[in-house]
Every structure is written in structure tokens, then in C-alpha cells.
Tab-separated table of C-alpha atoms in Angstrom:
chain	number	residue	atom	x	y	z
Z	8	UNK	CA	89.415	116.209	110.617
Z	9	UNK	CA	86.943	118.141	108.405
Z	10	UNK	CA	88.435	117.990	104.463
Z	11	UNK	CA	87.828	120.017	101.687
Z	12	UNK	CA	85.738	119.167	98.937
Z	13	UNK	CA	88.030	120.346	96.056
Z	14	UNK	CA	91.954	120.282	95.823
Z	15	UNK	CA	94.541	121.782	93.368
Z	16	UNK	CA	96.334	119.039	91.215
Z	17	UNK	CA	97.802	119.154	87.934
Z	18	UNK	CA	95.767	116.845	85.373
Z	19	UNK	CA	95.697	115.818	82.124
Z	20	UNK	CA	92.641	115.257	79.447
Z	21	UNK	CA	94.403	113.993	76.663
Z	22	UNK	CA	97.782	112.702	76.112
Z	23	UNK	CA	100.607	115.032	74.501
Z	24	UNK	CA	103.481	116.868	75.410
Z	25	UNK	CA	104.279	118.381	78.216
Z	26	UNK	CA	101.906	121.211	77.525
Z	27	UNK	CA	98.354	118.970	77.890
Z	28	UNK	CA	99.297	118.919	81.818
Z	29	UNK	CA	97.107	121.598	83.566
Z	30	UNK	CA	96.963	122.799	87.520
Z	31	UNK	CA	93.784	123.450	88.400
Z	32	UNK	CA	90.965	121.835	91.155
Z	33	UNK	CA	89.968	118.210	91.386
Z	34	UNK	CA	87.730	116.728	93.625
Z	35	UNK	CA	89.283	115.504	97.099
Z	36	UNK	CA	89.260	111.716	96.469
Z	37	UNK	CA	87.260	109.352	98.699
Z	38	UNK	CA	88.504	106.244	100.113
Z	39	UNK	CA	87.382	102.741	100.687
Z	40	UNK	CA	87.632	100.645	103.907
Z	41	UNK	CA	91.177	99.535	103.269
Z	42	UNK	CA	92.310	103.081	101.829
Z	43	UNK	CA	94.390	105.683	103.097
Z	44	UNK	CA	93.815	109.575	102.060
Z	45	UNK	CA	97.269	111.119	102.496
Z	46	UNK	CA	98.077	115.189	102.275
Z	47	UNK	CA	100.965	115.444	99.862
Z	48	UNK	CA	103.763	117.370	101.308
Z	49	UNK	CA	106.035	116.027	98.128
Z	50	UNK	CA	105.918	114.267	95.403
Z	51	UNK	CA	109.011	112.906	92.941
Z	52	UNK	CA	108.904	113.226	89.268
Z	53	UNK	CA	110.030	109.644	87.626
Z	54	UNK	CA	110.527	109.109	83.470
Z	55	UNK	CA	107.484	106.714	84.132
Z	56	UNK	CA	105.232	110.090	84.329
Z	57	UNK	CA	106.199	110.998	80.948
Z	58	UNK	CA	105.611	107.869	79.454
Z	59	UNK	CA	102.132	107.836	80.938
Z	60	UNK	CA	101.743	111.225	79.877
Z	61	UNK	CA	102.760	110.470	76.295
Z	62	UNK	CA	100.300	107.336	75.960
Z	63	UNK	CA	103.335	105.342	75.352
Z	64	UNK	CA	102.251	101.566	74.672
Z	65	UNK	CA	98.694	102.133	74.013
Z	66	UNK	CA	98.050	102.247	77.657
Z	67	UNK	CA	94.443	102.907	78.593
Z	68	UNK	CA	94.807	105.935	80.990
Z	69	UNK	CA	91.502	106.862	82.814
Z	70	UNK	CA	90.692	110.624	82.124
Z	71	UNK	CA	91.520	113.308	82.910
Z	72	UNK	CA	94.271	111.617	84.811
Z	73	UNK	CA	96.839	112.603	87.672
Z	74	UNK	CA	100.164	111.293	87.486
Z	75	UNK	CA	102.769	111.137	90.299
Z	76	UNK	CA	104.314	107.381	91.807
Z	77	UNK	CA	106.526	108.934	95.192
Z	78	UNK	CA	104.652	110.879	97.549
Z	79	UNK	CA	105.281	111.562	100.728
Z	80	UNK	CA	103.239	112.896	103.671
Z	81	UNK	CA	100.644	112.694	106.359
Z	82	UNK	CA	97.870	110.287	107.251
Z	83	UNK	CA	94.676	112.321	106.862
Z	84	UNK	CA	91.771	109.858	106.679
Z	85	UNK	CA	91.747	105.363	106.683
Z	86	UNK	CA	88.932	103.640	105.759
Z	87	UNK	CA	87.165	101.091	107.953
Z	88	UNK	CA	89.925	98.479	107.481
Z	89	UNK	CA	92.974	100.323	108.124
Z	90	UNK	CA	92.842	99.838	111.977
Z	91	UNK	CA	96.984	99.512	111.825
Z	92	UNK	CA	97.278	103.023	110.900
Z	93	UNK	CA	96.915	106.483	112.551
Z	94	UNK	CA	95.607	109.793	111.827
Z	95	UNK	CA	98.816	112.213	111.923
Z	96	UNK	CA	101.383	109.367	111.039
Z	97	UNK	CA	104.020	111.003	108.460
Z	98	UNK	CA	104.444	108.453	105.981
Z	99	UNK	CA	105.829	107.522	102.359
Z	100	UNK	CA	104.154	105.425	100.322
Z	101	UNK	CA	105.178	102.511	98.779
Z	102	UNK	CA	104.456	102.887	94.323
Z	103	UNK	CA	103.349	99.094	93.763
Z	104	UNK	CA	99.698	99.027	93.567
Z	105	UNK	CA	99.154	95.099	95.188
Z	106	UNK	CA	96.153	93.364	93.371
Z	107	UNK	CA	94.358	90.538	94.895
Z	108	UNK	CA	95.312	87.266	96.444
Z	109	UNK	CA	97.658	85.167	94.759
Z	110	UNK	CA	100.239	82.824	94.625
Z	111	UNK	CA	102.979	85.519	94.066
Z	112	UNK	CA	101.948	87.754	96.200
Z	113	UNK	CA	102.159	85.402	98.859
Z	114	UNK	CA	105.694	84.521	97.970
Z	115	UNK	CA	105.956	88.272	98.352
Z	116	UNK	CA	106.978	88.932	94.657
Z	117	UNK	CA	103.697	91.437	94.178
Z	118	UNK	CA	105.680	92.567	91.540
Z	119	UNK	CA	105.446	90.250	89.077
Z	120	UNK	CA	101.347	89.436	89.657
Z	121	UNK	CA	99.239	90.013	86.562
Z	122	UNK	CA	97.320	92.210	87.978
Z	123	UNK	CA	100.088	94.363	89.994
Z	124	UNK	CA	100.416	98.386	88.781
Z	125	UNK	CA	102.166	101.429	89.893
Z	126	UNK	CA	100.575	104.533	91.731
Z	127	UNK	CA	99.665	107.438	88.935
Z	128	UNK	CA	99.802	105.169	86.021
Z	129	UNK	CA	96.254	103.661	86.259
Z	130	UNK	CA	94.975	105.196	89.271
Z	131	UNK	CA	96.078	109.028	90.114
Z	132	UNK	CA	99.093	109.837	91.684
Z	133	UNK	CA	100.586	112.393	93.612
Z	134	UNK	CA	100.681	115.497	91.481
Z	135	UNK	CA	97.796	116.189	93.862
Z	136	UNK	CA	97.197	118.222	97.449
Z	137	UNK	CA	95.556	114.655	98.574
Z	138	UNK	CA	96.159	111.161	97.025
Z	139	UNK	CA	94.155	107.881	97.649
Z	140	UNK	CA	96.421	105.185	98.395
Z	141	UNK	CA	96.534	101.316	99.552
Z	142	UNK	CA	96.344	101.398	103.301
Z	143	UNK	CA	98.858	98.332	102.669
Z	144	UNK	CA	101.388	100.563	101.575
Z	145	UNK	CA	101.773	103.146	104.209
Z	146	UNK	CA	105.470	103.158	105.391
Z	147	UNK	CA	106.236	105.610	108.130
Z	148	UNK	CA	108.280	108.424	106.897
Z	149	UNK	CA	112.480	107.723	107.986
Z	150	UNK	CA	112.622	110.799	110.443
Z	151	UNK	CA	116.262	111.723	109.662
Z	152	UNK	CA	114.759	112.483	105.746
Z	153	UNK	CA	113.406	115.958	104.641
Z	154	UNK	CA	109.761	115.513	102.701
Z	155	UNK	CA	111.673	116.270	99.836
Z	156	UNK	CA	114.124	113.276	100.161
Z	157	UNK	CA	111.313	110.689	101.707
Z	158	UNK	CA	109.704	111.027	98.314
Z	159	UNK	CA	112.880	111.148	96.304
Z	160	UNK	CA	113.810	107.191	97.524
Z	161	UNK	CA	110.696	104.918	97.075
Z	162	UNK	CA	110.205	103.852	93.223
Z	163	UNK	CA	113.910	104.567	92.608
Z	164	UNK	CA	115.629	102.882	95.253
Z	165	UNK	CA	113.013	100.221	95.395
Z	166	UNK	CA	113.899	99.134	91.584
Z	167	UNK	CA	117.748	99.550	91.728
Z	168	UNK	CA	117.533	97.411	95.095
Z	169	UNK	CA	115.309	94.698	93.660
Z	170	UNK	CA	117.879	94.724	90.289
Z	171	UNK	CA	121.086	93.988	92.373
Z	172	UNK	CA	119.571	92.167	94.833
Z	173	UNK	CA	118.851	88.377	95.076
Z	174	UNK	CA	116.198	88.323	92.603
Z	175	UNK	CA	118.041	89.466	89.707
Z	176	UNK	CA	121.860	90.163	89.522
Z	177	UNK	CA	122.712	89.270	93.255
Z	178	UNK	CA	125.786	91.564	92.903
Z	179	UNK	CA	128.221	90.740	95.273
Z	180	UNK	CA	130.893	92.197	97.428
Z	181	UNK	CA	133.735	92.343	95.590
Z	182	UNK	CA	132.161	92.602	91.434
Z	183	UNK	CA	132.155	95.514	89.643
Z	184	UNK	CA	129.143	96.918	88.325
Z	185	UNK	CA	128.268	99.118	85.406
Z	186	UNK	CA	125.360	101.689	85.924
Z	187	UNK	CA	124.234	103.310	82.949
Z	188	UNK	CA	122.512	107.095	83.428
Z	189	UNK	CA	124.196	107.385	86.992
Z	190	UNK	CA	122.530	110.806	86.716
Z	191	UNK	CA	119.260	109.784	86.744
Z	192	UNK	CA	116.933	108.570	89.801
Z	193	UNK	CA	117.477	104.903	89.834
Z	194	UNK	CA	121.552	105.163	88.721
Z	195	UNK	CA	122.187	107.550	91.235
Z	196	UNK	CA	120.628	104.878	93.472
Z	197	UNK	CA	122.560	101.990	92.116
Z	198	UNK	CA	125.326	103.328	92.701
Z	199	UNK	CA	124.194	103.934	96.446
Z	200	UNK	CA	123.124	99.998	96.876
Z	201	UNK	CA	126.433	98.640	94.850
Z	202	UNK	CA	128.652	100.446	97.047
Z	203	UNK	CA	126.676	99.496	100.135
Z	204	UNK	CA	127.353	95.778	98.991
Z	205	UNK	CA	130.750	96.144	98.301
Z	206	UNK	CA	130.791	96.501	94.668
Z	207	UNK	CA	133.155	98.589	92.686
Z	208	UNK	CA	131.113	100.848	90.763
Z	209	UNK	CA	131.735	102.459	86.886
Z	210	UNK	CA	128.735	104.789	85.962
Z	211	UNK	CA	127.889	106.956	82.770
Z	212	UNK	CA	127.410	110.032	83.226
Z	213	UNK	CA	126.713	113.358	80.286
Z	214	UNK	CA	128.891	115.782	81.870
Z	215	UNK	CA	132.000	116.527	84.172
Z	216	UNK	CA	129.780	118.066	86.314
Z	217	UNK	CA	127.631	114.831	86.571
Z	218	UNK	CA	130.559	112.922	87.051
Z	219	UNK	CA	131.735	114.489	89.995
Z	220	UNK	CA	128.242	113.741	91.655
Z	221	UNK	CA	128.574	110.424	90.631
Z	222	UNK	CA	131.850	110.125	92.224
Z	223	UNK	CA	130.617	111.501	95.295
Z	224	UNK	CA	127.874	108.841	95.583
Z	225	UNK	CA	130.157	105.887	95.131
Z	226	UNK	CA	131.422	105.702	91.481
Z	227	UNK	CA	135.455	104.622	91.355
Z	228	UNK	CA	135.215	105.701	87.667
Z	229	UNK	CA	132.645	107.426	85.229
Z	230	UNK	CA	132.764	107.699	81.124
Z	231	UNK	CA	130.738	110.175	79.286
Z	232	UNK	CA	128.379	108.594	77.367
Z	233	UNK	CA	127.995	111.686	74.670
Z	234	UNK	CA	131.673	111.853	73.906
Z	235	UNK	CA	132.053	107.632	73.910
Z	236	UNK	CA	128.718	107.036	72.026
Z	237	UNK	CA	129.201	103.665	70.508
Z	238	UNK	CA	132.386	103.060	72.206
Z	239	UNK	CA	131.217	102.752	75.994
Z	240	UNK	CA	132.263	99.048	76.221
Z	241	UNK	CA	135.611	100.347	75.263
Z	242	UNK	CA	136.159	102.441	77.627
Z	243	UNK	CA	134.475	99.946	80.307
Z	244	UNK	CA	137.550	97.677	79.187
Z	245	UNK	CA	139.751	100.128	79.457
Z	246	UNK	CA	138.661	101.139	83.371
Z	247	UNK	CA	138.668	96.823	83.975
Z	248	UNK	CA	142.032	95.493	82.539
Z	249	UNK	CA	140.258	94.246	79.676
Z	250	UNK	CA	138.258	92.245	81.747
Z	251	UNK	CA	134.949	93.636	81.657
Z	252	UNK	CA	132.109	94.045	84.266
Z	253	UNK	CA	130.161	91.620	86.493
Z	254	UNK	CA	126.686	93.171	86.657
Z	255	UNK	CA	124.999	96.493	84.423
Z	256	UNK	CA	122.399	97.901	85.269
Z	257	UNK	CA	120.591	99.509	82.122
Z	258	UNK	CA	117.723	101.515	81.811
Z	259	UNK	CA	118.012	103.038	78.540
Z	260	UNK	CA	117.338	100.562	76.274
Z	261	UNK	CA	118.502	100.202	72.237
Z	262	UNK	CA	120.877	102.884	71.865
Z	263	UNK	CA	123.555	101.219	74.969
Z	264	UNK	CA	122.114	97.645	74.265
Z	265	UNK	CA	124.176	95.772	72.552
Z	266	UNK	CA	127.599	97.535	73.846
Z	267	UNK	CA	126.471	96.425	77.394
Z	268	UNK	CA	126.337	93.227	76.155
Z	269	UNK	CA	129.680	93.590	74.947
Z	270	UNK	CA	130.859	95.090	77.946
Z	271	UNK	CA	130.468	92.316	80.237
Z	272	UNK	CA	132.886	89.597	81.283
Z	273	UNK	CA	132.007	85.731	80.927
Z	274	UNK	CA	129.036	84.918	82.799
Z	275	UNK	CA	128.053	88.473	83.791
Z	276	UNK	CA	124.889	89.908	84.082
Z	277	UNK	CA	122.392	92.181	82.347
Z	278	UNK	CA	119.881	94.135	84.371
Z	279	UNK	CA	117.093	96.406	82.249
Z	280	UNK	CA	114.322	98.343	83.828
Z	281	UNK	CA	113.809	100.661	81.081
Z	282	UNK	CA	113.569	101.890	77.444
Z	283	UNK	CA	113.890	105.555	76.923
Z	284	UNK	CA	115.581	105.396	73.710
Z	285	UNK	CA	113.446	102.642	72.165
Z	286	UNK	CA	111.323	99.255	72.627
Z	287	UNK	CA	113.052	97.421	70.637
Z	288	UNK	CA	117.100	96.188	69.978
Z	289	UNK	CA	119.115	93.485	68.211
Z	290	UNK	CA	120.731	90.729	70.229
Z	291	UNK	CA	123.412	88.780	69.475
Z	292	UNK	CA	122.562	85.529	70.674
Z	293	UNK	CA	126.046	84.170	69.405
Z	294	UNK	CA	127.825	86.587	72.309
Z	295	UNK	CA	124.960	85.820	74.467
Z	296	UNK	CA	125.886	81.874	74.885
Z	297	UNK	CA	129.459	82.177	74.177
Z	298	UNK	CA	130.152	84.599	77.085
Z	299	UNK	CA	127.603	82.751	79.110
Z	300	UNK	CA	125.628	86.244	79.766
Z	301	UNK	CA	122.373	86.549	81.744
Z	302	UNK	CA	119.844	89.035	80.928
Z	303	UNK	CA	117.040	89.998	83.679
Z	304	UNK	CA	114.506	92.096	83.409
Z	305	UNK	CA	113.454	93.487	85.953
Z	306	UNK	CA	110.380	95.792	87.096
Z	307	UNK	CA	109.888	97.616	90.424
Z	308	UNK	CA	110.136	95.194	93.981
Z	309	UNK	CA	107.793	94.113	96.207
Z	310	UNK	CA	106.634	95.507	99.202
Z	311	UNK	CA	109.022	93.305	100.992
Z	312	UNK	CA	111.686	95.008	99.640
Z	313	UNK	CA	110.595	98.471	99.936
Z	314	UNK	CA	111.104	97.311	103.771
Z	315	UNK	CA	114.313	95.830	103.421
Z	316	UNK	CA	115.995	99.219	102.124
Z	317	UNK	CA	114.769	101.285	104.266
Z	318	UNK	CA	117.318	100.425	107.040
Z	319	UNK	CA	119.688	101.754	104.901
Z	320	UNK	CA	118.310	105.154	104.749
Z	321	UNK	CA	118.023	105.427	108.149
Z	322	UNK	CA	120.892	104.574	108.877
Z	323	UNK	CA	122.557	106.932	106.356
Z	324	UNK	CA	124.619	104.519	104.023
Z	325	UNK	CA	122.498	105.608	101.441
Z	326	UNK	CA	120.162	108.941	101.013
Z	327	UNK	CA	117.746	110.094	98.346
Z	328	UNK	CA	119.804	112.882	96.119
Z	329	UNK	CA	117.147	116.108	95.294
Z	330	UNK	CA	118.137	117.593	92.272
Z	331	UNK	CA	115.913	120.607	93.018
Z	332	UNK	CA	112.254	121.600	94.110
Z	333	UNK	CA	109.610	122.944	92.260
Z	334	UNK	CA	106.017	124.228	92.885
Z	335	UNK	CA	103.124	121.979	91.939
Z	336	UNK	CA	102.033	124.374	89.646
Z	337	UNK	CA	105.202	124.179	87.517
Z	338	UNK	CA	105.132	120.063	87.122
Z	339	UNK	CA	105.484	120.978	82.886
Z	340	UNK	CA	108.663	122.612	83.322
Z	341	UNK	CA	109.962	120.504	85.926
Z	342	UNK	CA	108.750	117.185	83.271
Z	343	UNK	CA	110.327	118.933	80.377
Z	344	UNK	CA	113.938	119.224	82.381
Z	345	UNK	CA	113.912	115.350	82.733
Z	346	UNK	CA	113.147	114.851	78.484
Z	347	UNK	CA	116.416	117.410	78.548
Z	348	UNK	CA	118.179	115.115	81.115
Z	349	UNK	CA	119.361	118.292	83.164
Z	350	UNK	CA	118.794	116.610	86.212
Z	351	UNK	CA	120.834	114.586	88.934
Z	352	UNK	CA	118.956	112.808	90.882
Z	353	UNK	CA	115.131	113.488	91.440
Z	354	UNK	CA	113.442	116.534	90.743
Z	355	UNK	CA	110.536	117.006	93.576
Z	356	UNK	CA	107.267	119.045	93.306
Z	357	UNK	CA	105.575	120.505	96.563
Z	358	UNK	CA	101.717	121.154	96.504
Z	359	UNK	CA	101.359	124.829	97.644
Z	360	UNK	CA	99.599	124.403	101.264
């Protein structure tokens, strides 16, 4: 297959608001023997793009940079290495970057290697026509999902399955588990995997509209978390009996903290992925041994478990939820709706050709 030279992605030179991010040609990008070049037919916007964007943590982003962690799409080129994979094969692609050999990746945690990253935070991503990816992580593409929803599942899903699962929380059938955000990508996943296991789920959620959705995924009960700021481990004992829950998973950081601390029962457990109201938070260690509370955190999966989920999808007890689909060329406005939060679920971008 004879590819072009140049393709349309939407860059950044210098870290800002959404405004710095411009569409306009970038070279094709070449690959190495154990590379994959893949044509973008979709690509999922994730909170992790705008804290890239933003510089957030002093992170040293190569530039001009392109961001983008769920793509999905077709095989278009492998390097010399990548004998296990096919010209043609529709594919997603799974976000962890692996680095080299070690210890933990050979236990198959990847995730938690030194030198492990995340597609389009220090390499470019998928705001692109073509992306450069790990041969390695080249999953064919679930046929019963639309482009759309094959890249709406893998950084999402991936994290909420590797927070409930048996390397963090271990939820079990049975426990009832508190997602905060159900709107967003990964709550409107957990609440997908905790029903799947048998949980009884309680999600937050800004709106009635939002709650409804929730419902519809799995939740048994939602609470707004504008109208019960401060108070949502009230209402959580309200919807419980006064007992509290089992598991939260919490992605939002200082402003829900300490509440969620206060929300669970004796020996529950925390879950946090995330920080999008702040780094830092008080703990109260007192309630933290008294109760007997365990706090993980917890950052993307492994490989491994990218694998283990997808049976799930293809079998239809869970499935990606689109909020909506934009153009390429619009990935500002489509960033600026997730700083608004008007978005359920994942909002996906589609290159042009």
C-alpha cells in the first residue's frame, strides 16, 4: 500500500487552553520493526488529553505534540517484527505504552513499570489520520462494535476493570459500590463492570437527565452531586440503611475526598484514578484505621487485562456509551465540552477520510 507523505492532525506547539490546539498537516509517521502504522477511523477524547494539553505536572511534552489515547482502526503498515499481524486487520489499540523487559512486566502488571506511559501523552496519539503504535498492542476490533464505540472502551474500561478487579478493590457479587462522575468515561464504565459482577451500584451524577443514563447502565440509585455538595456521604447513608458502601470508585479527587472516606462502611475500599479538582486533600488517618478503610490507587491495567474485558463486549454485557461524534477538525470544541462536563460517556472524533 503506497502512503501519503503528509496527514491532517490536530497539534499543539505550546501548552494552553483549548485554543493552542490547531488542525493542520503533519508528516505520516514512520515505524520501526516492531511498530504498527494504523489509519484512524476514531479516536476517543479522555480528561487525560486536557491535562496533557494544559502541561499539568510539569510534564515534558515533545513539540508540537498530538494527543489522543483510544483509537481505533485499520492495520496499514508493520515493521519487520510484527510477523503476528496483518495488513487490513481492523483493530483497537490498547493505550499502555509497554517499556522494556522487566520484572513487572513479566508478572503482566506493565502498568506499574517505571518506565510504562500512555499513547498521546509522550508519544502522539490519535488526533491524527495515521498513528504509530506498539505492534504489541494491536487488539482486533470486537466486530459487533461501531468504530465509534471500539474506541470509546479501551482506556476507560481498561481502568474501571483493573480498579474493581483483583488488583485493587476485588468488588464482589453481592457489595455495593459507589461510582463517583457516573457520567463520565470510566463511571459510566464502572457501573458496566460492577453490575456485570454482581454489585449493587449508587453513582453521582449532575443532572436528572444524567441520572436516567446512569440508571439505564446499571445504577439502583444516583444522587446529584451539585445539589448534595458536601453532603454526598449523607445521602450514600441514606440509599444503604446507614450502612455505607463496600467499594468507591473516585476519580475526582479533593473536592469528594474526604466524604468518600466517610461514606464507606468498616473495612471498605477506596479506589482513585484521578484528580480533576485538585492534587492534593486532607486525610483523616483517625477514620482511616478506625473504620479499617483501604485506599488504592490505581492507574490504567495491563495488557492482560485489556484482554480479559473484552469478552464482555462481545458478548454484550457491557458496551462503550458515545456521547456524540465530532469531526477531527473540531477536537477544541469537542475538549472544551468535557472542562463543561456536558458529556455522558465518551465524546469521539473521526479524521475526515
Amino acid at each position: 500500500m503506497t502512503l501519503p507523505r503528509t496527514m491532517k492532525a490536530v497539534r499543539f506547539h505550546e501548552h494552553g487552553g483549548a485554543e493552542v490546539l490547531r488542525y493542520e498537516d503533519a508528516p505520516v509517521p514512520g515505524i520501526g520493526p516492531n511498530d504498527a502504522l494504523i489509519k484512524v477511523r476514531a479516536c476517543a477524547l479522555n480528561h487525560l488529553d486536557i491535562w496533557t494539553r494544559i502541561g499539568a505536572r510539569g510534564w515534558e511534552i515533545p513539540l508540537p505534540h498530538i494527543l489522543g489515547s483510544d483509537v481505533s482502526g485499520e492495520v496499514v503498515a508493520i515493521g519487520s517484527e510484527a510477523r503476528h499481524l496483518g495488513e487490513g486487520l481492523e483493530c483497537v489499540v490498547h493505550p499502555g505504552v509497554p517499556g522494556g523487559p522487566g520484572l513487572d512486566r513479566l508478572r503482566g502488571d506493565d502498568n506499574i513499570a517505571a518506565d510504562y506511559s500512555v499513547l498521546g501523552v509522550f508519544c502522539d496519539g490519535g488526533y491524527a489520520e495515521y498513528v504509530k503504535v506498539k505492534a504489541d498492542c494491536v487488539i482486533p476490533k470486537p466486530g459487533n462494535l461501531s468504530w465509534e464505540e471500539a474506541a470509546a472502551f479501551p482506556l476507560t474500561f481498561l481502568t474501571a476493570w483493573h480498579m474493581l478487579g483483583r488488583r485493587r478493590a476485588d468488588a464482589q457479587a453481592g457489595e455495593t459500590v459507589l461510582v463517583i462522575g457516573g457520567n463520565s468515561g470510566v463511571g459510566s464504565a464502572a457501573i458496566q463492570i460492577a453490575r456485570a459482577r454482581g454489585c449493587r451500584v449508587i453513582a453521582t451524577i449532575g443532572s436528572a437527565q444524567k441520572a436516567e443514563l446512569a440508571q439505564q447502565l446499571g445504577a439502583e440509585a444516583t444522587i446529584d452531586h451539585y445539589k448534595h455538595a458536601g453532603g454526598i456521604h449523607k445521602q450514600v447513608y441514606e440509599q444503604t440503611a446507614g450502612q455505607g458502601v463496600d467499594v468507591i470508585i473516585e476519580h475526582v479527587g479533593p473536592a469528594v475526598f474526604g466524604q468518600c472516606l466517610k461514606a464507606l462502611k468498616r473495612g471498605g475500599r477506596l479506589v482513585t484514578c484521578g484528580a480533576t479538582t485538585g492534587a492534593r486533600t486532607e486525610l483523616d488517618v483517625q477514620l482511616l484505621f478506625a473504620k479499617h478503610l483501604t485506599v488504592y490507587g490505581s492507574f490504567m491495567g495491563s495488557m492482560s487485562e485489556s484482554l480479559e474485558v473484552l469478552p464482555l463486549l462481545e458478548q454484550g454485557v457491557i458496551k462503550p456509551v458515545v456521547d456524540s461524534v465530532m469531526p477531527l477538525s473540531e477536537a477544541a470544541e469537542a475538549q472544551r465540552r468535557i472542562e463543561k462536563s456536558e458529556h455522558f460517556g465518551k465524546i469521539v472524533l473521526r479524521p475526515a477520510s
